[in-house]
Amino acid sequence: MITLYHNPRCSKSRDALALLEQRQQPFHVVEYLKTPLDATALKSLLQKLDLPIRALLRTKEDEYQQLELANPELSEQQLIAALTAHPRLLERPIVVNGDKAVIGRPLENIVAILT
C-alpha cells in the first residue's frame, strides 16, 4: 500500500496528491499535522527513507530556530522528540511504497518509487 504523508496547505504536497490520483493506484493519505507520527513511526520512516533524521527537518520553520535544532550535539532521539512534538517541522511530502520511501521534492522522486 502506498502512503502519502500530506499537508494540504503545501503546494508540493498537493502536487504529490494529484500525481498519485492520476496514477489511479490505491493509496492512503495521512495528514500528519492532524495525526502526528510517534517516535516509532518516525524511526520506521527513517529506515525506509535511508536518510539521517536531519534530512526530515524543515530548517526554515520558526520552531527549528526556537528549539535550536541546528545544534550538532543534539542526538537523533532528541530530534525525533522535536518532530513528534512539532509535526510542522516534518519535510513534505513523503511517499512510502512498501519498504521504501522518498521525500517528494522533486515529484520525479515519487515516480521512481512507484515503478
PDB file of C-alpha atoms in Angstrom:
ATOM      1  CA  MET A   1       0.000   0.000   0.000  1.00  0.00           C
ATOM      2  CA  ILE A   2       1.221   3.475  -0.886  1.00  0.00           C
ATOM      3  CA  THR A   3       1.055   6.122   1.835  1.00  0.00           C
ATOM      4  CA  LEU A   4       1.307   9.878   1.355  1.00  0.00           C
ATOM      5  CA  TYR A   5       2.288  11.990   4.355  1.00  0.00           C
ATOM      6  CA  HIS A   6       0.451  15.121   3.340  1.00  0.00           C
ATOM      7  CA  ASN A   7      -0.072  18.743   4.325  1.00  0.00           C
ATOM      8  CA  PRO A   8      -2.959  20.158   2.276  1.00  0.00           C
ATOM      9  CA  ARG A   9      -1.628  23.704   2.696  1.00  0.00           C
ATOM     10  CA  CYS A  10       1.630  22.822   0.902  1.00  0.00           C
ATOM     11  CA  SER A  11       1.656  23.165  -2.886  1.00  0.00           C
ATOM     12  CA  LYS A  12       4.275  20.423  -3.321  1.00  0.00           C
ATOM     13  CA  SER A  13       2.197  18.108  -1.178  1.00  0.00           C
ATOM     14  CA  ARG A  14      -0.906  18.906  -3.243  1.00  0.00           C
ATOM     15  CA  ASP A  15       1.118  18.181  -6.384  1.00  0.00           C
ATOM     16  CA  ALA A  16       2.102  14.806  -4.940  1.00  0.00           C
ATOM     17  CA  LEU A  17      -1.541  14.041  -4.172  1.00  0.00           C
ATOM     18  CA  ALA A  18      -2.544  14.936  -7.742  1.00  0.00           C
ATOM     19  CA  LEU A  19       0.217  12.710  -9.124  1.00  0.00           C
ATOM     20  CA  LEU A  20      -0.951   9.755  -7.059  1.00  0.00           C
ATOM     21  CA  GLU A  21      -4.571  10.344  -8.088  1.00  0.00           C
ATOM     22  CA  GLN A  22      -3.545  10.423 -11.781  1.00  0.00           C
ATOM     23  CA  ARG A  23      -1.799   7.087 -11.469  1.00  0.00           C
ATOM     24  CA  GLN A  24      -5.027   5.513 -10.224  1.00  0.00           C
ATOM     25  CA  GLN A  25      -3.233   3.234  -7.784  1.00  0.00           C
ATOM     26  CA  PRO A  26      -4.714   2.760  -4.324  1.00  0.00           C
ATOM     27  CA  PHE A  27      -3.067   4.923  -1.688  1.00  0.00           C
ATOM     28  CA  HIS A  28      -3.661   6.157   1.821  1.00  0.00           C
ATOM     29  CA  VAL A  29      -3.300   9.802   2.891  1.00  0.00           C
ATOM     30  CA  VAL A  30      -2.001  10.716   6.334  1.00  0.00           C
ATOM     31  CA  GLU A  31      -2.461  14.359   7.222  1.00  0.00           C
ATOM     32  CA  TYR A  32       0.426  14.343   9.661  1.00  0.00           C
ATOM     33  CA  LEU A  33      -0.497  17.690  11.215  1.00  0.00           C
ATOM     34  CA  LYS A  34      -3.819  16.179  12.326  1.00  0.00           C
ATOM     35  CA  THR A  35      -2.329  12.758  13.087  1.00  0.00           C
ATOM     36  CA  PRO A  36       1.313  13.292  14.080  1.00  0.00           C
ATOM     37  CA  LEU A  37       3.758  10.436  13.800  1.00  0.00           C
ATOM     38  CA  ASP A  38       5.053   8.965  17.034  1.00  0.00           C
ATOM     39  CA  ALA A  39       8.710   8.102  17.624  1.00  0.00           C
ATOM     40  CA  THR A  40       8.288   4.512  16.438  1.00  0.00           C
ATOM     41  CA  ALA A  41       6.646   5.588  13.187  1.00  0.00           C
ATOM     42  CA  LEU A  42       9.351   8.202  12.584  1.00  0.00           C
ATOM     43  CA  LYS A  43      12.124   5.648  13.125  1.00  0.00           C
ATOM     44  CA  SER A  44      10.434   3.279  10.691  1.00  0.00           C
ATOM     45  CA  LEU A  45      10.080   6.094   8.176  1.00  0.00           C
ATOM     46  CA  LEU A  46      13.764   6.967   8.534  1.00  0.00           C
ATOM     47  CA  GLN A  47      14.740   3.374   7.783  1.00  0.00           C
ATOM     48  CA  LYS A  48      12.585   3.359   4.648  1.00  0.00           C
ATOM     49  CA  LEU A  49      13.957   6.722   3.523  1.00  0.00           C
ATOM     50  CA  ASP A  50      17.527   5.662   4.281  1.00  0.00           C
ATOM     51  CA  LEU A  51      18.247   9.229   5.357  1.00  0.00           C
ATOM     52  CA  PRO A  52      19.550  10.842   8.529  1.00  0.00           C
ATOM     53  CA  ILE A  53      16.971  12.481  10.794  1.00  0.00           C
ATOM     54  CA  ARG A  54      18.196  15.957   9.855  1.00  0.00           C
ATOM     55  CA  ALA A  55      17.024  15.388   6.268  1.00  0.00           C
ATOM     56  CA  LEU A  56      13.441  15.364   7.579  1.00  0.00           C
ATOM     57  CA  LEU A  57      13.670  18.714   9.339  1.00  0.00           C
ATOM     58  CA  ARG A  58      12.280  21.851   7.741  1.00  0.00           C
ATOM     59  CA  THR A  59      15.014  24.280   8.699  1.00  0.00           C
ATOM     60  CA  LYS A  60      13.060  27.421   7.765  1.00  0.00           C
ATOM     61  CA  GLU A  61      10.221  26.817  10.219  1.00  0.00           C
ATOM     62  CA  ASP A  62      10.119  29.073  13.283  1.00  0.00           C
ATOM     63  CA  GLU A  63      10.210  26.059  15.596  1.00  0.00           C
ATOM     64  CA  TYR A  64      13.539  24.971  14.110  1.00  0.00           C
ATOM     65  CA  GLN A  65      15.127  28.237  15.203  1.00  0.00           C
ATOM     66  CA  GLN A  66      13.292  28.449  18.529  1.00  0.00           C
ATOM     67  CA  LEU A  67      14.267  24.916  19.536  1.00  0.00           C
ATOM     68  CA  GLU A  68      17.864  25.456  18.346  1.00  0.00           C
ATOM     69  CA  LEU A  69      17.708  22.284  16.269  1.00  0.00           C
ATOM     70  CA  ALA A  70      20.756  23.293  14.233  1.00  0.00           C
ATOM     71  CA  ASN A  71      22.851  22.338  17.261  1.00  0.00           C
ATOM     72  CA  PRO A  72      25.042  19.450  16.005  1.00  0.00           C
ATOM     73  CA  GLU A  73      25.244  17.993  19.507  1.00  0.00           C
ATOM     74  CA  LEU A  74      21.553  17.042  19.529  1.00  0.00           C
ATOM     75  CA  SER A  75      21.045  13.296  19.330  1.00  0.00           C
ATOM     76  CA  GLU A  76      18.786  11.509  16.892  1.00  0.00           C
ATOM     77  CA  GLN A  77      16.467  10.770  19.818  1.00  0.00           C
ATOM     78  CA  GLN A  78      16.226  14.480  20.673  1.00  0.00           C
ATOM     79  CA  LEU A  79      15.482  15.377  17.059  1.00  0.00           C
ATOM     80  CA  ILE A  80      12.815  12.669  16.845  1.00  0.00           C
ATOM     81  CA  ALA A  81      11.266  14.058  20.031  1.00  0.00           C
ATOM     82  CA  ALA A  82      11.199  17.518  18.441  1.00  0.00           C
ATOM     83  CA  LEU A  83       9.482  16.153  15.331  1.00  0.00           C
ATOM     84  CA  THR A  84       6.856  14.302  17.339  1.00  0.00           C
ATOM     85  CA  ALA A  85       6.115  17.406  19.416  1.00  0.00           C
ATOM     86  CA  HIS A  86       6.211  19.773  16.426  1.00  0.00           C
ATOM     87  CA  PRO A  87       4.980  17.912  13.332  1.00  0.00           C
ATOM     88  CA  ARG A  88       5.161  21.093  11.255  1.00  0.00           C
ATOM     89  CA  LEU A  89       8.917  20.501  11.179  1.00  0.00           C
ATOM     90  CA  LEU A  90       8.480  17.351   9.050  1.00  0.00           C
ATOM     91  CA  GLU A  91       9.641  17.711   5.465  1.00  0.00           C
ATOM     92  CA  ARG A  92       6.897  17.094   2.953  1.00  0.00           C
ATOM     93  CA  PRO A  93       5.545  15.396   1.024  1.00  0.00           C
ATOM     94  CA  ILE A  94       6.744  11.917   1.895  1.00  0.00           C
ATOM     95  CA  VAL A  95       5.568   8.870  -0.028  1.00  0.00           C
ATOM     96  CA  VAL A  96       6.014   5.321   1.224  1.00  0.00           C
ATOM     97  CA  ASN A  97       5.668   2.303  -1.038  1.00  0.00           C
ATOM     98  CA  GLY A  98       6.327  -0.962   0.765  1.00  0.00           C
ATOM     99  CA  ASP A  99       9.729  -0.853   2.413  1.00  0.00           C
ATOM    100  CA  LYS A 100      10.919   2.252   0.548  1.00  0.00           C
ATOM    101  CA  ALA A 101      10.120   5.922   0.972  1.00  0.00           C
ATOM    102  CA  VAL A 102      11.070   9.235  -0.629  1.00  0.00           C
ATOM    103  CA  ILE A 103      10.688  12.905   0.019  1.00  0.00           C
ATOM    104  CA  GLY A 104       8.607  14.051  -2.932  1.00  0.00           C
ATOM    105  CA  ARG A 105      10.737  17.015  -3.936  1.00  0.00           C
ATOM    106  CA  PRO A 106      11.017  16.836  -6.900  1.00  0.00           C
ATOM    107  CA  LEU A 107       7.983  14.844  -7.985  1.00  0.00           C
ATOM    108  CA  GLU A 108      10.253  12.564 -10.003  1.00  0.00           C
ATOM    109  CA  ASN A 109      11.297  11.016  -6.686  1.00  0.00           C
ATOM    110  CA  ILE A 110       7.721   9.800  -6.248  1.00  0.00           C
ATOM    111  CA  VAL A 111       7.518   8.455  -9.789  1.00  0.00           C
ATOM    112  CA  ALA A 112      10.718   6.491  -9.201  1.00  0.00           C
ATOM    113  CA  ILE A 113       9.365   4.782  -6.095  1.00  0.00           C
ATOM    114  CA  LEU A 114       6.099   3.803  -7.798  1.00  0.00           C
ATOM    115  CA  THR A 115       7.683   1.954 -10.717  1.00  0.00           C
TER     116      THR A 115
END
